[in-house]
Coordinates of C-alpha atoms and ligand atoms in Angstrom, one line a residue:
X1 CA 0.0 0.0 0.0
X2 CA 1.1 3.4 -1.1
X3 CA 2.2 6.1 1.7
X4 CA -0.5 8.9 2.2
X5 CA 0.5 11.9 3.4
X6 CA -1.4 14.5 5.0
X7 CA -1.0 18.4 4.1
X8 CA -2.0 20.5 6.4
X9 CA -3.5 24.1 4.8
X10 CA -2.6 26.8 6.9
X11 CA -4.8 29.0 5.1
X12 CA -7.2 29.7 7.6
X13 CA -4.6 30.7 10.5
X14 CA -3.7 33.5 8.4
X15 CA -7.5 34.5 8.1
X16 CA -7.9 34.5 11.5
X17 CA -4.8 36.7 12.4
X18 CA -6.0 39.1 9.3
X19 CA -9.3 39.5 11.4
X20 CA -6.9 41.5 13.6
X21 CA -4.5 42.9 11.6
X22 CA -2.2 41.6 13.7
X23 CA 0.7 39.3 14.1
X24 CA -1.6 35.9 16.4
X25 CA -2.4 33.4 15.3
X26 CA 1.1 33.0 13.5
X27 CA 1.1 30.2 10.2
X28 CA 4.5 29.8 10.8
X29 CA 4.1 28.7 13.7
X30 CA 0.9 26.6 13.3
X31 CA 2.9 24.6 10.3
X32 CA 5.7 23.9 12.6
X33 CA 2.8 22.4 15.6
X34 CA 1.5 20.6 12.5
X35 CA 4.4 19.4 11.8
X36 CA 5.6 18.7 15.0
X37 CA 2.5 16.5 15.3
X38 CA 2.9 14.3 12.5
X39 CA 1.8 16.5 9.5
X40 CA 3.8 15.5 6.3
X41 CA 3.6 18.9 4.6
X42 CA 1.8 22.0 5.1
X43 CA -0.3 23.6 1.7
X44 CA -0.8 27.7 1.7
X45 CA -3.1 29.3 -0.9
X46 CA -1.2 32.9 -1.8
X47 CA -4.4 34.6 -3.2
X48 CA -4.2 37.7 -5.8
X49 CA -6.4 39.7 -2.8
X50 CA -4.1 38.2 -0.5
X51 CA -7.2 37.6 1.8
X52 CA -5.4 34.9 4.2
X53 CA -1.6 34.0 3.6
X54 CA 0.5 37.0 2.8
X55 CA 3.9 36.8 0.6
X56 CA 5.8 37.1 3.7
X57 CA 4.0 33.8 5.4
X58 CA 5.2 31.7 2.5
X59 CA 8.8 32.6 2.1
X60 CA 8.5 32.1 6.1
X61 CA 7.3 28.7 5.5
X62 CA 9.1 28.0 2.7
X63 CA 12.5 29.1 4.7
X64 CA 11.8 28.3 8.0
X65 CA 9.8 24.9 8.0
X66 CA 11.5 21.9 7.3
X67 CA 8.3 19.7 5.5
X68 CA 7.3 20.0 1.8
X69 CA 5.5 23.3 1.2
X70 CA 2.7 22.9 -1.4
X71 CA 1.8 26.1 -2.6
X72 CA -1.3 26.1 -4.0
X73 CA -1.6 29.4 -6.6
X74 CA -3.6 30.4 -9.9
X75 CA -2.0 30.2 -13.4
X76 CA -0.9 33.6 -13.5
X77 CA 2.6 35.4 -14.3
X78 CA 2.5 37.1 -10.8
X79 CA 2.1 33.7 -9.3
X80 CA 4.4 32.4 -11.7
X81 CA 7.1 34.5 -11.2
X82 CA 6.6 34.1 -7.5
X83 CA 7.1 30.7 -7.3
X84 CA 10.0 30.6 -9.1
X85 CA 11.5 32.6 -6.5
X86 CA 10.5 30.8 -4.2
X87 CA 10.6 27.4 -5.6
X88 CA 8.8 24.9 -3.6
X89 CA 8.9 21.3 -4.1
X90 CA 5.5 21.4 -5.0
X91 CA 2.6 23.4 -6.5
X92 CA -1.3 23.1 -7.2
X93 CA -2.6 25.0 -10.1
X94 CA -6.0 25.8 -9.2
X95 CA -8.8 27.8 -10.6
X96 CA -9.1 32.0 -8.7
X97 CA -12.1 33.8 -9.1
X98 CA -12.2 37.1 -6.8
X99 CA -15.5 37.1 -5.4
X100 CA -15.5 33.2 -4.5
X101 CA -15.6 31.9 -1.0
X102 CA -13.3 29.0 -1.2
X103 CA -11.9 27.2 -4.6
X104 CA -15.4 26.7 -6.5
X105 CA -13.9 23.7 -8.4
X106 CA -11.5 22.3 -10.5
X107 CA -9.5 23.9 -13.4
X108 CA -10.9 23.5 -16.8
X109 CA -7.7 22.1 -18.4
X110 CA -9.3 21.8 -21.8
X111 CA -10.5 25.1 -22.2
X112 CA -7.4 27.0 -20.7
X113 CA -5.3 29.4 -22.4
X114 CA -2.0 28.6 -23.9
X115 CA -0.6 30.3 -20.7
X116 CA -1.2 27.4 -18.1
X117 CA 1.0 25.1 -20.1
X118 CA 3.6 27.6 -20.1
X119 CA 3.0 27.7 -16.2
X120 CA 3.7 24.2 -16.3
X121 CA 6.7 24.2 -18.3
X122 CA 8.5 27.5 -16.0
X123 CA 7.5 25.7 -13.0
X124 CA 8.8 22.3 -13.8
X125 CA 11.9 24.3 -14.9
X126 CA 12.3 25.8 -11.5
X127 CA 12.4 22.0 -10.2
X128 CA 8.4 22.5 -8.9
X129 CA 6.2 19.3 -9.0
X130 CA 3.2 20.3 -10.6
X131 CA -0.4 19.5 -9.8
X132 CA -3.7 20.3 -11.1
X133 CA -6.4 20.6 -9.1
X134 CA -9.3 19.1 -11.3
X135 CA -12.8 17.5 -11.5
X136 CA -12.7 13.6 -11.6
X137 CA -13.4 13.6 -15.6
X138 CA -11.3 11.5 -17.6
X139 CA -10.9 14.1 -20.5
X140 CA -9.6 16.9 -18.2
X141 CA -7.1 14.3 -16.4
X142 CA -5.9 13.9 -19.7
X143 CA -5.4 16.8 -20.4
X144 CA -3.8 17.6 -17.5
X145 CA -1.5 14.8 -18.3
X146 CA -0.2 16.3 -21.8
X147 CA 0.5 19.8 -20.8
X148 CA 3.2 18.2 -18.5
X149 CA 1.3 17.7 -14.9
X150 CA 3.1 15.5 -12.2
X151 CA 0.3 15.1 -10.7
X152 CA -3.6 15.9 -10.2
X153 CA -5.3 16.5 -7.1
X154 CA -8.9 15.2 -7.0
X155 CA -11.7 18.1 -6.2
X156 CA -13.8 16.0 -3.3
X157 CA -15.9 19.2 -2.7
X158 CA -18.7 18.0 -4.3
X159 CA -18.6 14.6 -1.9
X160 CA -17.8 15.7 1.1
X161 CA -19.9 18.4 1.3
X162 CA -23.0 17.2 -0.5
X163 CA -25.9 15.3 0.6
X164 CA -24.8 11.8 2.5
X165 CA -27.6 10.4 0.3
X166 CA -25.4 11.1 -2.8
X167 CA -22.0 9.9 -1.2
X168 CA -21.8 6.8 -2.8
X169 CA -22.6 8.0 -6.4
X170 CA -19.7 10.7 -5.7
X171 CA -17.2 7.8 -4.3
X172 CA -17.7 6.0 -7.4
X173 CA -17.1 9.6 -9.6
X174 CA -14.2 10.1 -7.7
X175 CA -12.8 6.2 -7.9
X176 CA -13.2 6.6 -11.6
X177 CA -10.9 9.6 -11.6
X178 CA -8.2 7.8 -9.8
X179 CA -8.0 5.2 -12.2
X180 CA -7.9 7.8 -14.6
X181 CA -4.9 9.3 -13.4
X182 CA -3.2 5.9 -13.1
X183 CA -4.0 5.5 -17.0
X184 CA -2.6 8.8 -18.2
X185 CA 0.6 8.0 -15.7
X186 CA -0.1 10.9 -12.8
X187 CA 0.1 11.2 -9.3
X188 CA -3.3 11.2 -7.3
X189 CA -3.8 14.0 -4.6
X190 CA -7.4 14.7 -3.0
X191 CA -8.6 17.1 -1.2
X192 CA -11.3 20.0 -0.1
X193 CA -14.1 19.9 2.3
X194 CA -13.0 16.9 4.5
X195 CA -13.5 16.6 8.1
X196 CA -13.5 13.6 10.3
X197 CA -16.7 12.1 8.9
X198 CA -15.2 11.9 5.1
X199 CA -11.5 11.7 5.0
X200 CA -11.3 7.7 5.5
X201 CA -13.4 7.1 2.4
X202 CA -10.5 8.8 0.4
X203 CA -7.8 7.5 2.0
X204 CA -9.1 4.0 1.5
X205 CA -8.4 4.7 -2.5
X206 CA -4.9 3.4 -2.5
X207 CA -3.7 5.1 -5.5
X208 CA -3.8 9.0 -3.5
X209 CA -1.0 9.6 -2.3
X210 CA -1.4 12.7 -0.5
X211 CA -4.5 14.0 1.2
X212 CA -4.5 18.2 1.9
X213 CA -7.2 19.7 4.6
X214 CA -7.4 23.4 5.7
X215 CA -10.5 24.3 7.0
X216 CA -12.1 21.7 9.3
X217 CA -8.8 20.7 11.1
X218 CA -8.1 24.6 11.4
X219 CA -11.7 25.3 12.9
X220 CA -12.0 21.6 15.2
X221 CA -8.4 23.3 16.5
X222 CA -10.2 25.6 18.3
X223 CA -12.1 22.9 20.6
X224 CA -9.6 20.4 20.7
X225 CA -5.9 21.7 19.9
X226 CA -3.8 21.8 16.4
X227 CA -1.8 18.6 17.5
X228 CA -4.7 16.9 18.8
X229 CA -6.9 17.0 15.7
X230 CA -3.4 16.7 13.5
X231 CA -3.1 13.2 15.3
X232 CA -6.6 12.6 15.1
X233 CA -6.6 13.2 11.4
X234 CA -3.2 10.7 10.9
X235 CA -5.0 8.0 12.7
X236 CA -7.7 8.1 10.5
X237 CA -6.1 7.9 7.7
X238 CA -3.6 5.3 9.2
X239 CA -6.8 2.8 9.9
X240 CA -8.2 3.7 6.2
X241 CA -5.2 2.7 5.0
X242 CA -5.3 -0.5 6.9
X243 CA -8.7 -2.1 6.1
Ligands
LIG1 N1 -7.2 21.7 -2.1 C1 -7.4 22.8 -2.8 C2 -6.9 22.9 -4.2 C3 -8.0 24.0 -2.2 O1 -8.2 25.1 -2.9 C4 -8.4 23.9 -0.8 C5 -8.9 25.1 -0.2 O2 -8.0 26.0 0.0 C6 -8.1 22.6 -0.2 C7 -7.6 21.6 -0.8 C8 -8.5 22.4 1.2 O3 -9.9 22.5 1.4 P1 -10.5 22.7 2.8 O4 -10.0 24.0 3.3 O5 -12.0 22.7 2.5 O6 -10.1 21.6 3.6

């Protein structure tokens, strides 16, 4: 069975120290609890509106914490450029629209501009492992495959925070997009909207790889303690694994 690594998104630390304008909570310092607590990488989101994490957080991270970063960033030159400063081992492409809450859903790889395979190709220049985040449909994991993606990670939005009643019908949607990746030769990553109740159905899929979560296991943190749910999360995902 394939490792499965949990990424912590410290998104939501930085939202909550914005709220303030000041300096607490600290994402530096919650990725290093995170870490400390068994966390295999932490994930940041560097918005154009810089609404949470702020440039300074992620070259922090990126300089200060010892664990994969993923940064997670829209196909633009700004982010671009960024991130070949920066260079982290890994990014996510992922679809940015101002007035949106959260990500909405995945990128539309087929109907992209010619720019987001030239992302692709500086990044993978800069040494970055490149993801997509993406829709479980064959034809976009495809084409996420042949502009030069390492690796896609899964949108589970739509399953884990839709009706229970539909949950199956959304496993079996998501299932098919894992063994889509595994045909066109990429990576599987999942993630968005888990919490306690849904992460073990996608860890059970043995082909993902790596798992990231930011706003449950940010908000439970404030009953139960970032190393707490951290642990609770890895144990989840350790008896998914298992079964
Ligand atoms: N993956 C991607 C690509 C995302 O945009 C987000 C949200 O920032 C997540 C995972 C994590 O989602 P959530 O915060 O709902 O756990």
């Amino acid at each position: 069975m394939k490792h499965l690594d949990l990424s912590v998104n410290v998104d939501h630390v930085a939202t909550l120290r914005n709220a303030r304008g000041g300096t607490h909570p600290c994402p530096v310092e919650a990725s290093r609890i995170a870490i400390e607590a068994g966390a295999d990488g932490i994930t940041v989101h560097l918005r154009e509106d810089r609404r949470h994490i702020k440039d300074r957080d992620l070259e922090r991270i990126r300089a200060e914490i010892a664990a994969p970063m993923n940064f997670e960033m829209a196909a633009t030159e700004e982010m671009v450029a960024f991130a070949e400063r920066i260079r982290p081992p890994y990014c996510c492409l992922v679809p940015e629209k101002r007035a949106e809450l959260t990500t909405e859903g995945g990128l539309d790889v087929l109907r992209a501009g010619p720019f987001l395979r030239e992302a692709v190709a500086r990044l993978r220049a800069a040494d970055v492992r490149v993801s997509i985040f993406i829709e479980a449909d064959a034809a976009q994991i495809e084409a996420a495959a042949a502009i030069g993606a390492l690796a896609i990670e899964l949108h589970t939005g739509t399953y884990a925070e839709g009706p229970v009643a539909d949950r199956p019908r959304q496993l079996a949607r998501l299932q098919a997009g894992v063994a889509a990746a595994r045909r066109a030769g990429l990576l599987c990553h999942a993630g968005h909207g888990l919490s306690y109740d849904t992460v073990s159905d996608i860890a059970r899929m043995e082909e993902v790889t790596e798992i990231s979560i930011g706003h449950f296991l940010i908000s439970q943190s404030v009953f139960e303690g970032l190393p707490v749910v951290v642990r609770r999360f890895k144990a989840l995902i350790a008896a998914a694994r298992q079964a």
